[in-house]
Amino acid sequence: MGAVLLVWSVGVATTLGPADVSLVNVRDVLLNHLTGAGIPVRASEDAIVWEERLPRALVAAACGAGLSVCGVVLQSLLRNALADPFVLGISSGASTGAVVIGVMGLGGGVLGLSGGAFVGALLAFAAVLGLTRLAGGGTTVVVLAGVAGTQLFSALTSLVVFAVADSDQVRGVMFWLLGSLEGVRWPDVVLTGSVVLVGVAVCVVAARSLDALAFGDDLASSLGVPVARLRAALLVLTALLTAALVSAVGAVGFVGLVLPHAARLLVGQSHLRLVPVAAVLGAVFVVWVDAVGRVVFAPTPLPVGVGTALVGVPVFAALLVHRRRGA
C-alpha cells in the first residue's frame, strides 16, 4: 500500500507545473526511455518529464525517505524524542563547506558546491564525535556536543557570508541553505537513491537490535547485542547518509523530526515495521511539499526546506497534542 502511494505521488507530482503534462504523458515517456517503446511524444513533454520533473520528484522522495529513517535511528540510539539527522551538527557543517566553496572559492575547482558540503558535513561530524569522546561519551553528551557543533558551524557560515560574500553570492548561498531541488538531474537521483537504499536496508537488518536498545543498554547486551559497536556504526551510517543528502539538496529540516513520530503512531515501536513505514511517509511528504510549493509559488518555486518547516511545525504540534491526550 505504501509503495503504491509513493509511486502515485511521484507520478502526480511529475504532472504538476506551468506546462500541462498528464499521467498518460508521464507513462509514455517512461516506457520510451525504459523499454524503447517508441510511443509518439512531443519533444517538449519528453524533456519536461525526463530531464526536469521526474528526477526532481525522485530526489525529493529519496531525501524524505533517508532523513526520516535517520530520524528513527537517532531517536532510538540516543533515546531522545527530539533527535533528528541534524542533531549531530551535520547540516551546519555542510552549510559551512558549501559557503566556503561558493563564496571563498577554496578548492572549488576540485570539489564543487556539493563536494564542499559533503566534506564540511563529515568534518562537523568528526568534531562532534571528538568532543563526545573528550567529554566521556554517553547519549546525552552526543546530543549536547551536536548542539555545540551546530552553533559553531552556523556561526562560521554566517561569518564567511558577512565578511566575504557580495549580494549575488549571498542570494545564491541562502537559496541553497534553505534547501533546494532546483537543477537536480539523473546523477543526483543515482547518488541519493543508492545511498538511501543501502541505508534503509542496513537499518532493517539492524531492526531487532534497535528494538532491544529501547529497553536499555544492559538488557540489550544481555541479549547479545554489541551495543557500543552497533551505536557507533549506526551513528556513522546516519552521518554519511545525511551528509550525502544535504550535499545534494541543501538543508531540509523537520523531516527527520516529525515523520518518525507519525510512523510510530501508525505502526508502533517495532523497527522492522517502523523503518520502512517512516521511509515511505518521509518520501511522500517531501514529494508533495515540493510539488505544492512549486505550483503555489510559481514561477519561483518555494525552497523545499522552507516548505517542510512550514508544514512540519504545525504537524509536530498536532502530534504532541495527540500524544498528550492519548497518555
Short mmCIF file of C-alpha atoms in Angstrom, two decimals:
data_model
loop_
_atom_site.label_atom_id
_atom_site.label_comp_id
_atom_site.label_asym_id
_atom_site.label_seq_id
_atom_site.Cartn_x
_atom_site.Cartn_y
_atom_site.Cartn_z
CA MET A 1 0.00 0.00 0.00
CA GLY A 2 2.79 2.41 0.93
CA ALA A 3 4.72 1.64 -2.27
CA VAL A 4 1.60 2.28 -4.35
CA LEU A 5 1.05 5.61 -2.59
CA LEU A 6 4.66 6.62 -3.21
CA VAL A 7 4.59 5.69 -6.91
CA TRP A 8 1.29 7.53 -7.37
CA SER A 9 2.65 10.60 -5.56
CA VAL A 10 5.77 10.72 -7.74
CA GLY A 11 3.64 10.30 -10.87
CA VAL A 12 1.19 13.05 -9.95
CA ALA A 13 3.97 15.39 -8.81
CA THR A 14 5.61 14.94 -12.19
CA THR A 15 2.48 16.27 -13.91
CA LEU A 16 2.35 19.47 -11.84
CA GLY A 17 3.87 22.67 -13.13
CA PRO A 18 3.43 25.50 -15.62
CA ALA A 19 3.36 23.16 -18.64
CA ASP A 20 0.40 20.79 -18.88
CA VAL A 21 1.54 17.17 -18.66
CA SER A 22 -0.81 14.26 -17.97
CA LEU A 23 -0.18 10.94 -16.25
CA VAL A 24 -0.54 9.31 -19.65
CA ASN A 25 2.28 11.51 -20.95
CA VAL A 26 4.42 10.52 -17.97
CA ARG A 27 3.70 6.84 -18.61
CA ASP A 28 4.58 7.14 -22.30
CA VAL A 29 7.83 8.96 -21.60
CA LEU A 30 8.83 6.31 -19.06
CA LEU A 31 8.03 3.47 -21.46
CA ASN A 32 10.03 5.13 -24.22
CA HIS A 33 13.12 5.61 -22.06
CA LEU A 34 12.98 2.35 -20.14
CA THR A 35 11.79 -0.07 -22.82
CA GLY A 36 12.31 1.75 -26.12
CA ALA A 37 8.60 1.51 -26.87
CA GLY A 38 8.69 4.32 -29.44
CA ILE A 39 5.37 5.89 -28.39
CA PRO A 40 4.89 9.28 -30.12
CA VAL A 41 5.59 12.03 -27.54
CA ARG A 42 6.32 15.69 -28.12
CA ALA A 43 9.96 16.60 -27.55
CA SER A 44 9.00 19.35 -25.09
CA GLU A 45 6.96 16.92 -22.97
CA ASP A 46 9.77 14.36 -23.03
CA ALA A 47 12.28 16.97 -21.84
CA ILE A 48 9.99 18.30 -19.11
CA VAL A 49 9.22 14.85 -17.70
CA TRP A 50 12.53 13.04 -18.17
CA GLU A 51 15.05 15.83 -17.68
CA GLU A 52 13.34 18.02 -15.06
CA ARG A 53 10.28 16.86 -13.15
CA LEU A 54 10.88 13.14 -12.73
CA PRO A 55 14.45 13.50 -11.40
CA ARG A 56 13.23 16.24 -9.07
CA ALA A 57 10.40 14.08 -7.69
CA LEU A 58 12.70 11.05 -7.25
CA VAL A 59 15.37 13.07 -5.44
CA ALA A 60 12.65 14.56 -3.21
CA ALA A 61 11.45 11.04 -2.40
CA ALA A 62 14.96 9.82 -1.64
CA CYS A 63 15.67 12.87 0.53
CA GLY A 64 12.47 12.43 2.51
CA ALA A 65 12.95 8.69 2.97
CA GLY A 66 16.58 8.99 4.04
CA LEU A 67 16.10 11.84 6.51
CA SER A 68 13.05 10.16 8.04
CA VAL A 69 14.88 6.86 8.57
CA CYS A 70 17.87 8.72 10.04
CA GLY A 71 15.45 10.35 12.48
CA VAL A 72 14.04 6.96 13.52
CA VAL A 73 17.51 5.55 14.14
CA LEU A 74 18.84 8.59 16.02
CA GLN A 75 15.78 8.85 18.26
CA SER A 76 16.24 5.18 19.14
CA LEU A 77 20.02 5.27 19.59
CA LEU A 78 20.03 8.45 21.66
CA ARG A 79 16.70 7.71 23.39
CA ASN A 80 15.71 11.31 22.71
CA ALA A 81 12.39 12.14 21.04
CA LEU A 82 13.82 15.42 19.72
CA ALA A 83 16.80 13.87 17.94
CA ASP A 84 16.88 14.32 14.19
CA PRO A 85 19.50 13.97 11.43
CA PHE A 86 20.84 17.46 12.10
CA VAL A 87 21.40 16.92 15.83
CA LEU A 88 24.99 15.88 15.12
CA GLY A 89 25.84 19.22 13.51
CA ILE A 90 25.89 17.66 10.05
CA SER A 91 23.64 20.21 8.37
CA SER A 92 25.56 23.16 9.77
CA GLY A 93 28.86 21.63 8.71
CA ALA A 94 27.54 21.04 5.21
CA SER A 95 26.38 24.64 5.05
CA THR A 96 29.83 25.87 6.05
CA GLY A 97 31.50 23.64 3.47
CA ALA A 98 29.20 24.88 0.71
CA VAL A 99 29.70 28.51 1.67
CA VAL A 100 33.49 28.17 1.78
CA ILE A 101 33.45 26.76 -1.75
CA GLY A 102 30.75 29.04 -3.15
CA VAL A 103 31.85 32.31 -1.58
CA MET A 104 35.57 31.99 -0.95
CA GLY A 105 36.29 29.64 -3.84
CA LEU A 106 38.65 27.44 -1.80
CA GLY A 107 39.02 24.10 -3.57
CA GLY A 108 36.14 24.93 -5.89
CA GLY A 109 37.92 23.52 -8.92
CA VAL A 110 38.24 20.13 -7.23
CA LEU A 111 35.14 19.71 -5.09
CA GLY A 112 32.31 21.90 -6.30
CA LEU A 113 29.46 23.09 -4.08
CA SER A 114 28.06 19.64 -3.29
CA GLY A 115 31.51 18.19 -2.67
CA GLY A 116 32.34 21.03 -0.29
CA ALA A 117 29.07 20.44 1.55
CA PHE A 118 29.84 16.74 1.93
CA VAL A 119 33.34 17.39 3.26
CA GLY A 120 32.01 20.04 5.65
CA ALA A 121 29.36 17.64 6.95
CA LEU A 122 31.93 14.94 7.64
CA LEU A 123 34.27 17.40 9.38
CA ALA A 124 31.41 18.60 11.58
CA PHE A 125 30.51 15.02 12.48
CA ALA A 126 34.16 14.24 13.29
CA ALA A 127 34.31 17.32 15.54
CA VAL A 128 31.15 16.26 17.38
CA LEU A 129 32.50 12.72 17.88
CA GLY A 130 35.81 14.11 19.14
CA LEU A 131 34.07 16.38 21.64
CA THR A 132 31.86 13.48 22.73
CA ARG A 133 34.88 11.30 23.41
CA LEU A 134 36.68 14.06 25.33
CA ALA A 135 33.57 14.59 27.45
CA GLY A 136 33.31 10.93 28.38
CA GLY A 137 30.73 9.65 25.91
CA GLY A 138 27.09 8.76 26.50
CA THR A 139 23.91 9.56 24.60
CA THR A 140 23.28 12.85 26.42
CA VAL A 141 26.82 14.02 25.67
CA VAL A 142 26.32 13.23 21.96
CA VAL A 143 23.25 15.47 21.84
CA LEU A 144 24.98 18.29 23.71
CA ALA A 145 28.08 18.01 21.51
CA GLY A 146 25.81 18.12 18.47
CA VAL A 147 24.18 21.31 19.72
CA ALA A 148 27.60 22.87 20.25
CA GLY A 149 28.75 21.76 16.79
CA THR A 150 25.60 23.13 15.18
CA GLN A 151 26.06 26.53 16.78
CA LEU A 152 29.77 26.65 15.92
CA PHE A 153 29.36 25.84 12.23
CA SER A 154 26.30 28.07 11.90
CA ALA A 155 28.39 30.92 13.27
CA LEU A 156 31.23 30.12 10.86
CA THR A 157 28.78 30.13 7.95
CA SER A 158 27.39 33.50 8.98
CA LEU A 159 30.89 34.87 9.45
CA VAL A 160 32.00 33.87 5.95
CA VAL A 161 28.83 35.26 4.36
CA PHE A 162 29.07 38.50 6.33
CA ALA A 163 32.76 39.09 5.75
CA VAL A 164 33.30 37.93 2.17
CA ALA A 165 30.12 37.44 0.14
CA ASP A 166 28.62 40.01 -2.20
CA SER A 167 24.87 40.37 -2.74
CA ASP A 168 24.68 37.88 -5.63
CA GLN A 169 26.66 35.27 -3.72
CA VAL A 170 24.52 35.74 -0.61
CA ARG A 171 21.36 35.21 -2.65
CA GLY A 172 22.67 32.01 -4.21
CA VAL A 173 24.08 30.58 -0.98
CA MET A 174 20.97 31.36 1.05
CA PHE A 175 18.76 29.65 -1.52
CA TRP A 176 20.91 26.51 -1.19
CA LEU A 177 20.95 26.72 2.62
CA LEU A 178 17.14 26.79 2.66
CA GLY A 179 17.02 23.52 0.74
CA SER A 180 16.54 23.44 -3.00
CA LEU A 181 15.67 20.81 -5.57
CA GLU A 182 16.32 23.19 -8.45
CA GLY A 183 18.60 21.76 -11.08
CA VAL A 184 18.77 18.17 -9.80
CA ARG A 185 19.35 15.64 -12.57
CA TRP A 186 19.75 11.89 -13.00
CA PRO A 187 23.23 11.71 -11.41
CA ASP A 188 21.64 13.17 -8.26
CA VAL A 189 18.92 10.50 -8.47
CA VAL A 190 21.56 7.77 -8.66
CA LEU A 191 23.55 9.22 -5.74
CA THR A 192 20.66 9.88 -3.37
CA GLY A 193 18.71 6.79 -4.37
CA SER A 194 21.63 4.40 -3.91
CA VAL A 195 22.72 5.75 -0.52
CA VAL A 196 19.13 5.72 0.76
CA LEU A 197 18.51 2.15 -0.41
CA VAL A 198 21.69 0.97 1.29
CA GLY A 199 20.92 2.94 4.46
CA VAL A 200 17.34 1.67 4.73
CA ALA A 201 18.48 -1.92 4.09
CA VAL A 202 21.10 -1.73 6.87
CA CYS A 203 18.56 -0.25 9.29
CA VAL A 204 16.05 -3.01 8.51
CA VAL A 205 18.73 -5.64 9.17
CA ALA A 206 19.51 -3.91 12.50
CA ALA A 207 15.82 -3.55 13.41
CA ARG A 208 15.73 -6.21 16.14
CA SER A 209 18.86 -4.81 17.75
CA LEU A 210 17.27 -1.35 17.76
CA ASP A 211 14.21 -2.87 19.46
CA ALA A 212 16.48 -4.31 22.16
CA LEU A 213 18.22 -0.95 22.68
CA ALA A 214 14.85 0.61 23.50
CA PHE A 215 14.91 -1.33 26.79
CA GLY A 216 18.35 -0.05 27.78
CA ASP A 217 21.97 -0.92 27.08
CA ASP A 218 22.23 -3.52 29.85
CA LEU A 219 19.28 -5.58 28.65
CA ALA A 220 20.41 -5.28 25.04
CA SER A 221 23.88 -6.52 25.99
CA SER A 222 22.36 -9.46 27.85
CA LEU A 223 20.52 -10.37 24.63
CA GLY A 224 23.80 -10.47 22.73
CA VAL A 225 23.65 -7.05 21.09
CA PRO A 226 27.11 -5.43 20.70
CA VAL A 227 25.81 -2.10 21.98
CA ALA A 228 28.90 0.08 21.58
CA ARG A 229 29.77 -1.18 18.09
CA LEU A 230 26.16 -1.02 16.92
CA ARG A 231 25.67 2.53 18.18
CA ALA A 232 28.93 3.71 16.62
CA ALA A 233 28.19 2.02 13.28
CA LEU A 234 24.66 3.42 13.04
CA LEU A 235 25.77 6.90 14.04
CA VAL A 236 28.35 6.84 11.26
CA LEU A 237 25.73 5.49 8.84
CA THR A 238 23.24 8.26 9.63
CA ALA A 239 26.00 10.85 9.38
CA LEU A 240 27.11 9.65 5.94
CA LEU A 241 23.53 9.36 4.70
CA THR A 242 22.60 12.83 5.93
CA ALA A 243 25.81 14.32 4.54
CA ALA A 244 25.10 12.83 1.10
CA LEU A 245 21.52 14.12 1.07
CA VAL A 246 22.38 17.58 2.38
CA SER A 247 25.20 17.93 -0.15
CA ALA A 248 22.70 17.22 -2.94
CA VAL A 249 19.70 19.32 -1.89
CA GLY A 250 20.76 21.55 1.00
CA ALA A 251 19.24 21.76 4.46
CA VAL A 252 15.77 20.20 4.65
CA GLY A 253 14.55 20.36 8.24
CA PHE A 254 11.78 18.78 10.28
CA VAL A 255 11.51 15.64 8.11
CA GLY A 256 13.67 13.55 10.43
CA LEU A 257 11.97 15.00 13.49
CA VAL A 258 8.28 14.80 12.57
CA LEU A 259 7.87 11.77 10.32
CA PRO A 260 9.31 9.17 12.76
CA HIS A 261 6.68 10.20 15.33
CA ALA A 262 3.92 9.95 12.74
CA ALA A 263 5.15 6.49 11.75
CA ARG A 264 5.14 5.34 15.37
CA LEU A 265 1.51 6.40 15.69
CA LEU A 266 0.68 4.21 12.71
CA VAL A 267 2.69 1.03 13.36
CA GLY A 268 4.04 1.20 16.91
CA GLN A 269 7.61 0.79 18.12
CA SER A 270 8.80 -2.30 16.21
CA HIS A 271 11.64 -1.11 13.98
CA LEU A 272 11.01 -3.89 11.47
CA ARG A 273 7.81 -2.07 10.54
CA LEU A 274 8.81 1.40 11.67
CA VAL A 275 11.82 1.85 9.36
CA PRO A 276 10.07 1.11 6.03
CA VAL A 277 6.89 2.99 7.02
CA ALA A 278 8.91 6.04 8.07
CA ALA A 279 10.80 5.87 4.77
CA VAL A 280 7.59 5.87 2.74
CA LEU A 281 5.99 8.64 4.81
CA GLY A 282 9.08 10.81 4.53
CA ALA A 283 9.31 10.26 0.78
CA VAL A 284 5.64 11.08 0.16
CA PHE A 285 5.83 14.11 2.47
CA VAL A 286 8.77 15.77 0.71
CA VAL A 287 7.44 14.95 -2.77
CA TRP A 288 4.16 16.70 -2.02
CA VAL A 289 5.71 19.63 -0.15
CA ASP A 290 7.95 20.31 -3.13
CA ALA A 291 5.15 19.81 -5.67
CA VAL A 292 2.75 22.17 -3.88
CA GLY A 293 5.48 24.76 -3.30
CA ARG A 294 6.37 24.58 -6.99
CA VAL A 295 2.78 25.23 -8.07
CA VAL A 296 1.61 27.74 -5.46
CA PHE A 297 4.71 29.94 -5.66
CA ALA A 298 5.26 29.74 -9.42
CA PRO A 299 7.26 30.92 -11.28
CA THR A 300 9.83 30.86 -8.43
CA PRO A 301 9.48 27.57 -6.51
CA LEU A 302 9.43 27.70 -2.72
CA PRO A 303 12.67 26.23 -1.29
CA VAL A 304 11.78 22.77 -0.08
CA GLY A 305 13.39 23.35 3.32
CA VAL A 306 11.05 26.28 3.93
CA GLY A 307 8.06 24.17 2.89
CA THR A 308 8.93 21.25 5.16
CA ALA A 309 9.30 23.63 8.11
CA LEU A 310 6.02 25.42 7.39
CA VAL A 311 4.17 22.11 7.24
CA GLY A 312 6.28 20.26 9.80
CA VAL A 313 5.84 22.68 12.70
CA PRO A 314 2.01 22.51 12.88
CA VAL A 315 2.08 18.76 12.21
CA PHE A 316 4.55 18.27 15.06
CA ALA A 317 2.39 20.42 17.33
CA ALA A 318 -0.63 18.27 16.45
CA LEU A 319 1.33 15.10 17.21
CA LEU A 320 2.34 16.50 20.61
CA VAL A 321 -1.28 17.30 21.46
CA HIS A 322 -2.42 13.87 20.29
CA ARG A 323 0.29 12.20 22.37
CA ARG A 324 -0.74 14.13 25.49
CA ARG A 325 -4.42 13.22 25.06
CA GLY A 326 -3.53 9.59 24.45
CA ALA A 327 -1.35 9.41 27.55
#
